[in-house]
Amino acid sequence: MLKYQQIANEIETYIKEHELQQSDKLPVLETLMTQFEASKSTITKSLDLLEKKGVVYQVRGSGIFVRRHKRKGYISLFSNQGFAKELEGYHLTSEAIELEVRKPTEEVAHNLNIGLDDDIYYVKRVRYINGQTLCLEESFYNKSIVTYLNKEIISDSIFNYISEGLGLKIGFSDLYLRADKLEEEEAKYLGLQKGDPKIYVESIFHLTNGQPFDFSKISYNYEQSHFLIQGTSHFL
Amino acid sequence: MLKYQQIANEIETYIKEHELQQSDKLPVLETLMTQFEASKSTITKSLDLLEKKGVVYQVRGSGIFVRRHKRKGYISLFSNQGFAKELEGYHLTSEAIELEVRKPTEEVAHNLNIGLDDDIYYVKRVRYINGQTLCLEESFYNKSIVTYLNKEIISDSIFNYISEGLGLKIGFSDLYLRADKLEEEEAKYLGLQKGDPKIYVESIFHLTNGQPFDFSKISYNYEQSHFLIQGTSHFL
């Protein structure tokens, strides 16, 4: 972790521990520079990172303020760290249903930007939050990037394994979200009725170099899935 | 509009007009500096803005690349410009159902960070996309910020009016999203059946100075509402 990331983490921890509220003002740049023994450009990068993460907002000529509207139990859809990291404080478990190496369909090949002859890992899981079903997940990993998976890994956090086990850098993601009615098989896995609402998300995760490595189709239990989406201003 | 915003717009238009695809490479910084007769710091700001908007991604030491997974008909939830701007190419209309000045409930006062004696504008609308119902929307505006609304304004784009008519600077937003079943009244307005799925969003929009001015509760027609959510890396 680079110094500005470390400082950003420390500022975020400080905000949490001191229960700072929305629009509470942070110390000025000069104070933060002294406190963290860091240059102006390092502190600026830390603050830009926290702004991207929706932790603070900066008002030109006025200062840096805490941004905290987060409601308990809402999952941030901005997170690239996987749900396990996002849902600290919750008990998240995964039940592996299927794991195999196969060839991609045209849809999967298109979304992963690979050929029909390339290998993928197919992973099917049910994920639970505090013992309740959270979602049914089908994921397709480009095997030339995510070179190895096993039942033990997919029963835990795959993203944690990808970044820490394989040392890959997870970058940006595209999520396509809509609501629909549950199919019979999905309802069975989620413990709901056929025709009940679902949030259906298709997502593509990329490495920082732009390569897509994970295409997923996820059906969420509507009773358990509350999402927070933070928009940052494009005009700062 | 500042120079870096203008350049960002021109680069975005160029990408659209030339139908550049995901991972196509943009010219190097020096070329863009010459082309737009701008300094390195201006071009860097333009590219950072485009990265925030999910238009490009930057790979350190390698260049700037086009990011375009957008599927037709998906609405970006990142946009702070209101749907009218976002859905260019679609025909978006609004039917005003109710408009009045009233006192806020505790919930509304809390979310707008105002007192129970302050005035708000209450707006209820049905919005249509290409003649189909898109959503039923109840909005609560802090009247000391959004000082005037009438039926004509709310039948058009309120956000357009707020930024261009009132000259306010729209900043960041928090969206809370979940799925649920339609109530009878909602179903009637949306032309669906009671119990059908809905995407339900509560959103709080702030000015760039951090003041919340709009708290909205929106129920979306699941057949018409497809959302795109772009996550940027926190680790660039």
Short mmCIF file of C-alpha atoms in Angstrom, two decimals:
data_model
loop_
_atom_site.label_atom_id
_atom_site.label_comp_id
_atom_site.label_asym_id
_atom_site.label_seq_id
_atom_site.Cartn_x
_atom_site.Cartn_y
_atom_site.Cartn_z
CA MET A 1 0.00 0.00 0.00
CA LEU A 2 1.31 3.42 -0.94
CA LYS A 3 1.68 6.20 1.61
CA TYR A 4 -1.32 8.23 0.38
CA GLN A 5 -3.52 5.11 0.56
CA GLN A 6 -2.32 4.45 4.11
CA ILE A 7 -3.08 8.04 5.14
CA ALA A 8 -6.52 7.81 3.49
CA ASN A 9 -7.23 4.67 5.53
CA GLU A 10 -6.14 6.41 8.72
CA ILE A 11 -8.37 9.41 8.05
CA GLU A 12 -11.30 7.07 7.30
CA THR A 13 -10.69 5.16 10.54
CA TYR A 14 -10.50 8.46 12.45
CA ILE A 15 -13.89 9.52 11.02
CA LYS A 16 -15.46 6.20 12.03
CA GLU A 17 -13.96 6.03 15.50
CA HIS A 18 -14.89 9.61 16.35
CA GLU A 19 -18.35 9.11 14.82
CA LEU A 20 -17.99 12.27 12.77
CA GLN A 21 -21.25 13.20 11.05
CA GLN A 22 -22.25 14.46 7.63
CA SER A 23 -20.81 17.95 7.01
CA ASP A 24 -18.43 17.88 10.00
CA LYS A 25 -15.29 19.70 8.93
CA LEU A 26 -11.89 17.99 8.76
CA PRO A 27 -8.68 19.81 9.75
CA VAL A 28 -7.16 22.01 7.05
CA LEU A 29 -4.54 20.69 4.63
CA GLU A 30 -1.61 22.19 6.56
CA THR A 31 -2.70 20.47 9.79
CA LEU A 32 -3.03 17.11 8.01
CA MET A 33 0.44 17.61 6.46
CA THR A 34 1.96 18.11 9.91
CA GLN A 35 -0.05 15.33 11.52
CA PHE A 36 0.91 12.71 8.92
CA GLU A 37 4.36 14.14 8.15
CA ALA A 38 3.47 14.14 4.47
CA SER A 39 3.78 16.52 1.54
CA LYS A 40 0.94 18.60 0.19
CA SER A 41 0.66 16.42 -2.92
CA THR A 42 0.44 13.22 -0.84
CA ILE A 43 -2.34 14.63 1.36
CA THR A 44 -4.15 15.90 -1.74
CA LYS A 45 -4.02 12.40 -3.25
CA SER A 46 -5.33 10.89 0.00
CA LEU A 47 -8.25 13.33 0.01
CA ASP A 48 -9.02 12.71 -3.68
CA LEU A 49 -9.13 8.98 -2.94
CA LEU A 50 -11.50 9.54 0.01
CA GLU A 51 -13.67 11.73 -2.19
CA LYS A 52 -13.85 8.99 -4.84
CA LYS A 53 -14.85 6.52 -2.14
CA GLY A 54 -17.64 8.83 -0.98
CA VAL A 55 -16.08 9.39 2.45
CA VAL A 56 -15.55 13.15 2.18
CA TYR A 57 -16.47 16.03 -0.09
CA GLN A 58 -14.35 19.07 -0.83
CA VAL A 59 -15.73 22.56 -1.15
CA ARG A 60 -13.37 24.86 -2.98
CA GLY A 61 -12.14 27.65 -0.74
CA SER A 62 -14.01 26.28 2.23
CA GLY A 63 -12.55 22.95 3.28
CA ILE A 64 -13.00 19.21 3.50
CA PHE A 65 -16.17 17.76 5.00
CA VAL A 66 -17.38 14.36 6.11
CA ARG A 67 -19.85 12.61 3.84
CA ARG A 68 -21.77 10.01 5.77
CA HIS A 69 -25.31 9.18 4.84
CA LYS A 70 -24.66 5.47 4.97
CA ARG A 71 -27.59 3.52 6.35
CA LYS A 72 -26.89 0.34 8.24
CA GLY A 73 -27.19 -2.82 6.16
CA TYR A 74 -26.86 -1.14 2.78
CA ILE A 75 -24.20 -2.60 0.50
CA SER A 76 -22.16 -0.15 -1.53
CA LEU A 77 -22.31 -0.99 -5.21
CA PHE A 78 -19.18 1.09 -5.73
CA SER A 79 -16.97 -1.32 -3.94
CA ASN A 80 -14.46 -3.22 -6.02
CA GLN A 81 -13.41 -5.21 -3.02
CA GLY A 82 -16.16 -7.81 -3.12
CA PHE A 83 -18.97 -8.06 -0.62
CA ALA A 84 -16.99 -9.83 2.10
CA LYS A 85 -14.89 -6.73 2.66
CA GLU A 86 -17.87 -4.41 2.20
CA LEU A 87 -20.04 -6.21 4.72
CA GLU A 88 -17.69 -6.13 7.66
CA GLY A 89 -19.78 -6.68 10.75
CA TYR A 90 -22.08 -9.05 8.88
CA HIS A 91 -21.61 -12.76 8.66
CA LEU A 92 -21.22 -13.66 4.99
CA THR A 93 -20.92 -17.26 3.84
CA SER A 94 -20.96 -18.98 0.45
CA GLU A 95 -22.21 -22.41 -0.56
CA ALA A 96 -20.47 -23.78 -3.66
CA ILE A 97 -22.92 -25.48 -6.01
CA GLU A 98 -20.78 -25.97 -9.09
CA LEU A 99 -17.20 -25.39 -10.19
CA GLU A 100 -15.77 -26.46 -13.52
CA VAL A 101 -13.49 -25.49 -16.38
CA ARG A 102 -15.45 -25.09 -19.60
CA LYS A 103 -15.64 -23.20 -22.89
CA PRO A 104 -17.51 -19.87 -22.92
CA THR A 105 -20.83 -19.21 -24.64
CA GLU A 106 -20.83 -16.39 -27.18
CA GLU A 107 -22.30 -14.05 -24.57
CA VAL A 108 -19.58 -14.87 -22.04
CA ALA A 109 -16.79 -14.70 -24.63
CA HIS A 110 -18.05 -11.28 -25.74
CA ASN A 111 -18.18 -9.91 -22.20
CA LEU A 112 -14.76 -11.31 -21.24
CA ASN A 113 -13.27 -10.29 -24.58
CA ILE A 114 -11.91 -13.82 -25.24
CA GLY A 115 -12.31 -16.46 -27.96
CA LEU A 116 -14.75 -19.37 -27.96
CA ASP A 117 -11.83 -21.80 -27.62
CA ASP A 118 -10.40 -20.17 -24.50
CA ASP A 119 -11.01 -21.75 -21.10
CA ILE A 120 -13.11 -20.24 -18.34
CA TYR A 121 -13.89 -21.19 -14.76
CA TYR A 122 -17.63 -21.51 -14.21
CA VAL A 123 -18.66 -20.92 -10.58
CA LYS A 124 -22.17 -21.21 -9.18
CA ARG A 125 -22.76 -20.21 -5.56
CA VAL A 126 -25.46 -19.25 -3.13
CA ARG A 127 -24.33 -16.52 -0.76
CA TYR A 128 -25.78 -16.04 2.71
CA ILE A 129 -25.85 -13.02 4.98
CA ASN A 130 -26.37 -13.73 8.67
CA GLY A 131 -27.83 -17.10 7.71
CA GLN A 132 -30.34 -15.69 5.18
CA THR A 133 -29.93 -16.14 1.43
CA LEU A 134 -28.43 -13.03 -0.15
CA CYS A 135 -28.04 -14.07 -3.79
CA LEU A 136 -27.60 -16.79 -6.37
CA GLU A 137 -24.46 -16.11 -8.36
CA GLU A 138 -23.12 -17.51 -11.63
CA SER A 139 -19.61 -16.29 -12.46
CA PHE A 140 -17.38 -16.79 -15.45
CA TYR A 141 -13.66 -16.16 -14.96
CA ASN A 142 -11.09 -15.87 -17.73
CA LYS A 143 -8.85 -18.83 -16.85
CA SER A 144 -5.77 -17.31 -18.43
CA ILE A 145 -6.02 -14.57 -15.74
CA VAL A 146 -7.65 -16.39 -12.82
CA THR A 147 -5.49 -19.45 -13.31
CA TYR A 148 -6.67 -21.55 -10.40
CA LEU A 149 -9.81 -21.97 -8.28
CA ASN A 150 -10.99 -24.75 -5.99
CA LYS A 151 -14.03 -25.46 -3.79
CA GLU A 152 -12.31 -24.07 -0.71
CA ILE A 153 -11.48 -20.76 -2.40
CA ILE A 154 -14.96 -20.25 -3.82
CA SER A 155 -16.54 -21.01 -0.44
CA ASP A 156 -14.71 -17.94 0.83
CA SER A 157 -14.07 -14.53 -0.81
CA ILE A 158 -12.93 -15.04 -4.42
CA PHE A 159 -11.95 -11.36 -4.74
CA ASN A 160 -9.76 -11.58 -1.70
CA TYR A 161 -8.03 -14.60 -3.25
CA ILE A 162 -7.65 -12.84 -6.61
CA SER A 163 -6.04 -9.75 -5.16
CA GLU A 164 -4.04 -11.29 -2.33
CA GLY A 165 -3.47 -14.88 -3.49
CA LEU A 166 -2.89 -14.20 -7.17
CA GLY A 167 -1.59 -10.65 -6.71
CA LEU A 168 -3.86 -9.19 -9.40
CA LYS A 169 -4.94 -5.54 -9.36
CA ILE A 170 -8.72 -5.20 -9.55
CA GLY A 171 -9.75 -2.09 -11.44
CA PHE A 172 -13.04 -0.71 -12.73
CA SER A 173 -16.37 -2.48 -13.15
CA ASP A 174 -19.60 -2.15 -15.13
CA LEU A 175 -22.85 -3.23 -13.50
CA TYR A 176 -26.13 -3.64 -15.37
CA LEU A 177 -29.01 -3.69 -12.94
CA ARG A 178 -32.73 -4.29 -13.28
CA ALA A 179 -35.63 -5.85 -11.41
CA ASP A 180 -37.53 -8.91 -12.59
CA LYS A 181 -39.55 -11.88 -11.33
CA LEU A 182 -37.79 -14.95 -9.89
CA GLU A 183 -37.69 -18.10 -12.00
CA GLU A 184 -38.58 -21.36 -10.26
CA GLU A 185 -34.99 -22.58 -9.85
CA GLU A 186 -33.78 -19.24 -8.48
CA ALA A 187 -36.70 -19.09 -6.05
CA LYS A 188 -35.79 -22.55 -4.77
CA TYR A 189 -32.17 -21.58 -4.08
CA LEU A 190 -33.17 -18.29 -2.44
CA GLY A 191 -36.02 -19.77 -0.36
CA LEU A 192 -38.60 -17.50 -2.02
CA GLN A 193 -41.62 -17.99 -4.27
CA LYS A 194 -41.55 -18.13 -8.06
CA GLY A 195 -42.63 -14.68 -9.33
CA ASP A 196 -41.30 -12.81 -6.29
CA PRO A 197 -39.22 -9.72 -7.13
CA LYS A 198 -35.48 -10.00 -7.68
CA ILE A 199 -32.73 -7.54 -8.38
CA TYR A 200 -30.79 -8.95 -11.30
CA VAL A 201 -27.25 -7.70 -11.89
CA GLU A 202 -24.83 -8.53 -14.66
CA SER A 203 -21.34 -7.30 -13.89
CA ILE A 204 -18.00 -7.17 -15.63
CA PHE A 205 -14.89 -6.63 -13.53
CA HIS A 206 -11.63 -5.49 -15.10
CA LEU A 207 -8.02 -5.45 -13.97
CA THR A 208 -6.42 -2.01 -13.70
CA ASN A 209 -4.92 -2.66 -17.14
CA GLY A 210 -8.44 -2.82 -18.61
CA GLN A 211 -8.69 -6.59 -19.14
CA PRO A 212 -12.05 -8.06 -18.12
CA PHE A 213 -11.53 -11.12 -15.89
CA ASP A 214 -14.96 -11.76 -14.32
CA PHE A 215 -18.43 -11.75 -15.89
CA SER A 216 -21.18 -12.52 -13.35
CA LYS A 217 -24.96 -12.91 -13.34
CA ILE A 218 -26.43 -12.42 -9.90
CA SER A 219 -30.03 -12.73 -8.68
CA TYR A 220 -30.58 -11.05 -5.32
CA ASN A 221 -33.08 -11.90 -2.61
CA TYR A 222 -35.10 -8.68 -2.52
CA GLU A 223 -35.72 -8.98 1.20
CA GLN A 224 -32.00 -8.93 2.02
CA SER A 225 -30.51 -6.72 -0.67
CA HIS A 226 -30.33 -3.00 0.01
CA PHE A 227 -27.81 -1.11 -2.04
CA LEU A 228 -26.13 2.23 -1.55
CA ILE A 229 -24.97 4.06 -4.65
CA GLN A 230 -22.95 7.22 -4.09
CA GLY A 231 -22.64 9.64 -6.96
CA THR A 232 -19.76 12.08 -6.96
CA SER A 233 -20.07 15.38 -8.69
CA HIS A 234 -18.56 15.54 -12.15
CA PHE A 235 -18.07 19.23 -11.77
CA LEU A 236 -15.75 19.58 -8.81
CA MET B 1 -17.89 25.97 -18.31
CA LEU B 2 -14.17 25.85 -17.55
CA LYS B 3 -11.60 25.02 -20.20
CA TYR B 4 -10.83 21.50 -18.90
CA GLN B 5 -14.57 20.69 -18.89
CA GLN B 6 -14.89 21.94 -22.45
CA ILE B 7 -11.93 19.80 -23.58
CA ALA B 8 -13.38 16.80 -21.75
CA ASN B 9 -16.66 17.31 -23.64
CA GLU B 10 -14.81 17.54 -26.95
CA ILE B 11 -12.88 14.32 -26.28
CA GLU B 12 -16.13 12.56 -25.31
CA THR B 13 -17.83 13.76 -28.49
CA TYR B 14 -14.82 12.59 -30.53
CA ILE B 15 -15.07 9.10 -28.99
CA LYS B 16 -18.80 8.92 -29.78
CA GLU B 17 -18.55 10.26 -33.32
CA HIS B 18 -15.67 7.98 -34.25
CA GLU B 19 -17.39 5.04 -32.53
CA LEU B 20 -14.23 4.20 -30.62
CA GLN B 21 -14.56 0.90 -28.78
CA GLN B 22 -13.60 -0.42 -25.35
CA SER B 23 -9.78 -0.44 -24.96
CA ASP B 24 -9.09 1.68 -28.05
CA LYS B 25 -6.14 3.91 -27.21
CA LEU B 26 -6.38 7.70 -27.13
CA PRO B 27 -3.52 9.94 -28.35
CA VAL B 28 -0.76 10.56 -25.81
CA LEU B 29 -0.82 13.54 -23.46
CA GLU B 30 1.59 15.60 -25.58
CA THR B 31 -0.58 15.18 -28.69
CA LEU B 32 -3.71 16.24 -26.78
CA MET B 33 -1.82 19.28 -25.40
CA THR B 34 -0.94 20.38 -28.94
CA GLN B 35 -4.37 19.56 -30.34
CA PHE B 36 -6.27 21.54 -27.70
CA GLU B 37 -3.58 24.19 -27.15
CA ALA B 38 -3.72 23.48 -23.44
CA SER B 39 -1.26 22.92 -20.63
CA LYS B 40 -0.39 19.52 -19.22
CA SER B 41 -2.34 20.24 -16.02
CA THR B 42 -5.48 21.22 -17.97
CA ILE B 43 -5.39 18.04 -20.09
CA THR B 44 -4.75 15.97 -16.96
CA LYS B 45 -7.84 17.53 -15.33
CA SER B 46 -9.91 16.79 -18.45
CA LEU B 47 -8.81 13.15 -18.42
CA ASP B 48 -9.48 12.79 -14.68
CA LEU B 49 -12.99 14.12 -15.27
CA LEU B 50 -13.56 11.63 -18.11
CA GLU B 51 -12.25 8.84 -15.90
CA LYS B 52 -14.71 9.83 -13.15
CA LYS B 53 -17.51 9.78 -15.70
CA GLY B 54 -16.52 6.28 -16.81
CA VAL B 55 -15.59 7.39 -20.33
CA VAL B 56 -11.90 6.43 -20.22
CA TYR B 57 -9.50 4.53 -18.00
CA GLN B 58 -5.84 5.33 -17.49
CA VAL B 59 -3.14 2.70 -17.23
CA ARG B 60 -0.01 4.03 -15.59
CA GLY B 61 2.93 3.99 -18.00
CA SER B 62 0.78 2.72 -20.81
CA GLY B 63 -1.78 5.34 -21.84
CA ILE B 64 -5.40 6.37 -21.87
CA PHE B 65 -8.04 3.98 -23.17
CA VAL B 66 -11.71 4.15 -24.09
CA ARG B 67 -14.15 2.63 -21.64
CA ARG B 68 -17.41 1.83 -23.36
CA HIS B 69 -19.48 -1.10 -22.25
CA LYS B 70 -22.65 0.93 -22.27
CA ARG B 71 -25.65 -1.07 -23.44
CA LYS B 72 -28.40 0.74 -25.25
CA GLY B 73 -31.32 1.77 -23.07
CA TYR B 74 -29.47 1.54 -19.75
CA ILE B 75 -29.67 4.64 -17.58
CA SER B 76 -26.51 5.64 -15.75
CA LEU B 77 -27.18 5.96 -12.03
CA PHE B 78 -24.00 8.03 -11.73
CA SER B 79 -25.45 10.94 -13.57
CA ASN B 80 -26.15 14.07 -11.57
CA GLN B 81 -27.73 15.70 -14.54
CA GLY B 82 -31.17 14.20 -14.19
CA PHE B 83 -32.59 11.61 -16.54
CA ALA B 84 -33.59 14.02 -19.30
CA LYS B 85 -29.95 14.74 -20.07
CA GLU B 86 -28.95 11.11 -19.56
CA LEU B 87 -31.57 9.73 -21.89
CA GLU B 88 -30.74 11.75 -24.96
CA GLY B 89 -32.21 9.94 -27.92
CA TYR B 90 -35.20 8.80 -25.87
CA HIS B 91 -38.41 10.69 -25.55
CA LEU B 92 -38.90 11.53 -21.87
CA THR B 93 -42.04 13.25 -20.60
CA SER B 94 -43.48 14.01 -17.15
CA GLU B 95 -47.05 14.21 -15.95
CA ALA B 96 -47.49 16.44 -12.91
CA ILE B 97 -49.89 14.94 -10.38
CA GLU B 98 -49.36 17.19 -7.40
CA LEU B 99 -47.39 20.31 -6.50
CA GLU B 100 -47.66 22.16 -3.22
CA VAL B 101 -45.74 23.97 -0.52
CA ARG B 102 -45.96 22.11 2.77
CA LYS B 103 -44.12 21.32 6.01
CA PRO B 104 -41.79 18.31 6.02
CA THR B 105 -42.38 15.07 7.90
CA GLU B 106 -39.64 14.05 10.34
CA GLU B 107 -38.20 11.70 7.73
CA VAL B 108 -38.03 14.44 5.09
CA ALA B 109 -36.66 17.02 7.53
CA HIS B 110 -33.95 14.57 8.58
CA ASN B 111 -32.90 13.80 5.01
CA LEU B 112 -32.93 17.46 3.91
CA ASN B 113 -31.24 18.55 7.14
CA ILE B 114 -33.92 21.20 7.85
CA GLY B 115 -36.36 21.97 10.69
CA LEU B 116 -39.98 20.84 10.91
CA ASP B 117 -41.11 24.47 10.49
CA ASP B 118 -39.21 25.02 7.25
CA ASP B 119 -41.08 24.96 3.93
CA ILE B 120 -40.65 22.36 1.24
CA TYR B 121 -42.01 21.88 -2.25
CA TYR B 122 -43.78 18.55 -2.60
CA VAL B 123 -43.83 17.25 -6.18
CA LYS B 124 -45.52 14.08 -7.39
CA ARG B 125 -45.01 13.02 -11.01
CA VAL B 126 -45.29 10.09 -13.34
CA ARG B 127 -42.46 9.98 -15.85
CA TYR B 128 -42.76 8.34 -19.25
CA ILE B 129 -40.11 7.02 -21.62
CA ASN B 130 -41.16 6.68 -25.26
CA GLY B 131 -44.78 6.70 -24.10
CA GLN B 132 -44.34 3.92 -21.51
CA THR B 133 -44.41 4.60 -17.76
CA LEU B 134 -40.88 4.83 -16.37
CA CYS B 135 -41.50 5.72 -12.72
CA LEU B 136 -43.70 7.27 -10.06
CA GLU B 137 -41.75 9.97 -8.26
CA GLU B 138 -42.35 11.85 -5.02
CA SER B 139 -39.84 14.62 -4.41
CA PHE B 140 -39.28 16.98 -1.53
CA TYR B 141 -37.28 20.15 -2.24
CA ASN B 142 -35.88 22.50 0.38
CA LYS B 143 -37.78 25.68 -0.53
CA SER B 144 -35.10 27.98 0.85
CA ILE B 145 -32.83 26.59 -1.92
CA VAL B 146 -35.27 25.69 -4.68
CA THR B 147 -37.22 28.89 -4.21
CA TYR B 148 -39.78 28.53 -6.98
CA LEU B 149 -41.49 25.72 -8.92
CA ASN B 150 -44.63 25.64 -11.04
CA LYS B 151 -46.56 23.04 -13.06
CA GLU B 152 -44.76 23.97 -16.25
CA ILE B 153 -41.31 23.50 -14.74
CA ILE B 154 -42.12 20.15 -13.14
CA SER B 155 -43.60 18.87 -16.41
CA ASP B 156 -40.13 19.32 -17.88
CA SER B 157 -36.67 18.65 -16.40
CA ILE B 158 -36.49 20.01 -12.84
CA PHE B 159 -32.72 19.48 -12.70
CA ASN B 160 -32.24 21.47 -15.85
CA TYR B 161 -34.25 24.30 -14.28
CA ILE B 162 -32.31 24.09 -11.01
CA SER B 163 -28.90 24.31 -12.66
CA GLU B 164 -29.70 26.66 -15.53
CA GLY B 165 -32.72 28.62 -14.28
CA LEU B 166 -31.68 29.01 -10.65
CA GLY B 167 -27.93 28.80 -11.31
CA LEU B 168 -27.34 26.25 -8.55
CA LYS B 169 -24.42 23.84 -8.67
CA ILE B 170 -25.56 20.25 -8.27
CA GLY B 171 -22.98 18.14 -6.44
CA PHE B 172 -22.93 14.64 -5.03
CA SER B 173 -25.82 12.28 -4.38
CA ASP B 174 -26.67 9.25 -2.24
CA LEU B 175 -29.03 6.63 -3.67
CA TYR B 176 -30.56 3.83 -1.61
CA LEU B 177 -31.86 1.11 -3.89
CA ARG B 178 -33.83 -2.08 -3.34
CA ALA B 179 -36.48 -4.21 -5.00
CA ASP B 180 -39.98 -4.72 -3.62
CA LYS B 181 -43.54 -5.47 -4.67
CA LEU B 182 -45.76 -2.71 -6.09
CA GLU B 183 -48.51 -1.31 -3.87
CA GLU B 184 -51.94 -0.93 -5.44
CA GLU B 185 -51.69 2.85 -5.99
CA GLU B 186 -48.22 2.60 -7.56
CA ALA B 187 -49.34 -0.23 -9.83
CA LYS B 188 -52.25 1.91 -11.04
CA TYR B 189 -49.99 4.84 -11.95
CA LEU B 190 -47.45 2.59 -13.66
CA GLY B 191 -50.01 0.47 -15.52
CA LEU B 192 -48.84 -2.73 -13.81
CA GLN B 193 -50.33 -5.25 -11.38
CA LYS B 194 -50.23 -4.99 -7.60
CA GLY B 195 -47.41 -7.29 -6.40
CA ASP B 196 -45.35 -6.90 -9.57
CA PRO B 197 -41.64 -6.14 -8.95
CA LYS B 198 -40.43 -2.59 -8.57
CA ILE B 199 -37.07 -0.97 -8.12
CA TYR B 200 -37.47 1.46 -5.26
CA VAL B 201 -34.91 4.25 -4.89
CA GLU B 202 -34.59 6.90 -2.22
CA SER B 203 -32.15 9.59 -3.22
CA ILE B 204 -30.65 12.68 -1.66
CA PHE B 205 -29.06 15.27 -3.93
CA HIS B 206 -26.65 17.89 -2.58
CA LEU B 207 -25.28 21.14 -3.89
CA THR B 208 -21.51 21.25 -4.36
CA ASN B 209 -21.35 23.01 -0.98
CA GLY B 210 -22.78 19.89 0.68
CA GLN B 211 -26.32 21.17 1.34
CA PRO B 212 -29.04 18.59 0.55
CA PHE B 213 -31.77 20.18 -1.58
CA ASP B 214 -33.77 17.22 -2.96
CA PHE B 215 -35.02 14.08 -1.22
CA SER B 216 -36.91 11.76 -3.57
CA LYS B 217 -38.75 8.43 -3.39
CA ILE B 218 -39.05 6.77 -6.76
CA SER B 219 -40.78 3.53 -7.77
CA TYR B 220 -39.62 2.26 -11.16
CA ASN B 221 -41.51 0.20 -13.71
CA TYR B 222 -39.33 -2.93 -13.80
CA GLU B 223 -40.04 -3.51 -17.47
CA GLN B 224 -38.61 -0.12 -18.49
CA SER B 225 -35.85 0.47 -15.96
CA HIS B 226 -32.40 -0.84 -16.76
CA PHE B 227 -29.57 0.82 -14.91
CA LEU B 228 -25.87 1.06 -15.59
CA ILE B 229 -23.58 1.52 -12.62
CA GLN B 230 -19.92 2.13 -13.38
CA GLY B 231 -17.42 1.55 -10.62
CA THR B 232 -14.06 3.24 -10.84
CA SER B 233 -11.04 1.73 -9.22
CA HIS B 234 -10.11 3.16 -5.86
CA PHE B 235 -6.53 2.16 -6.39
CA LEU B 236 -5.47 4.08 -9.48
#
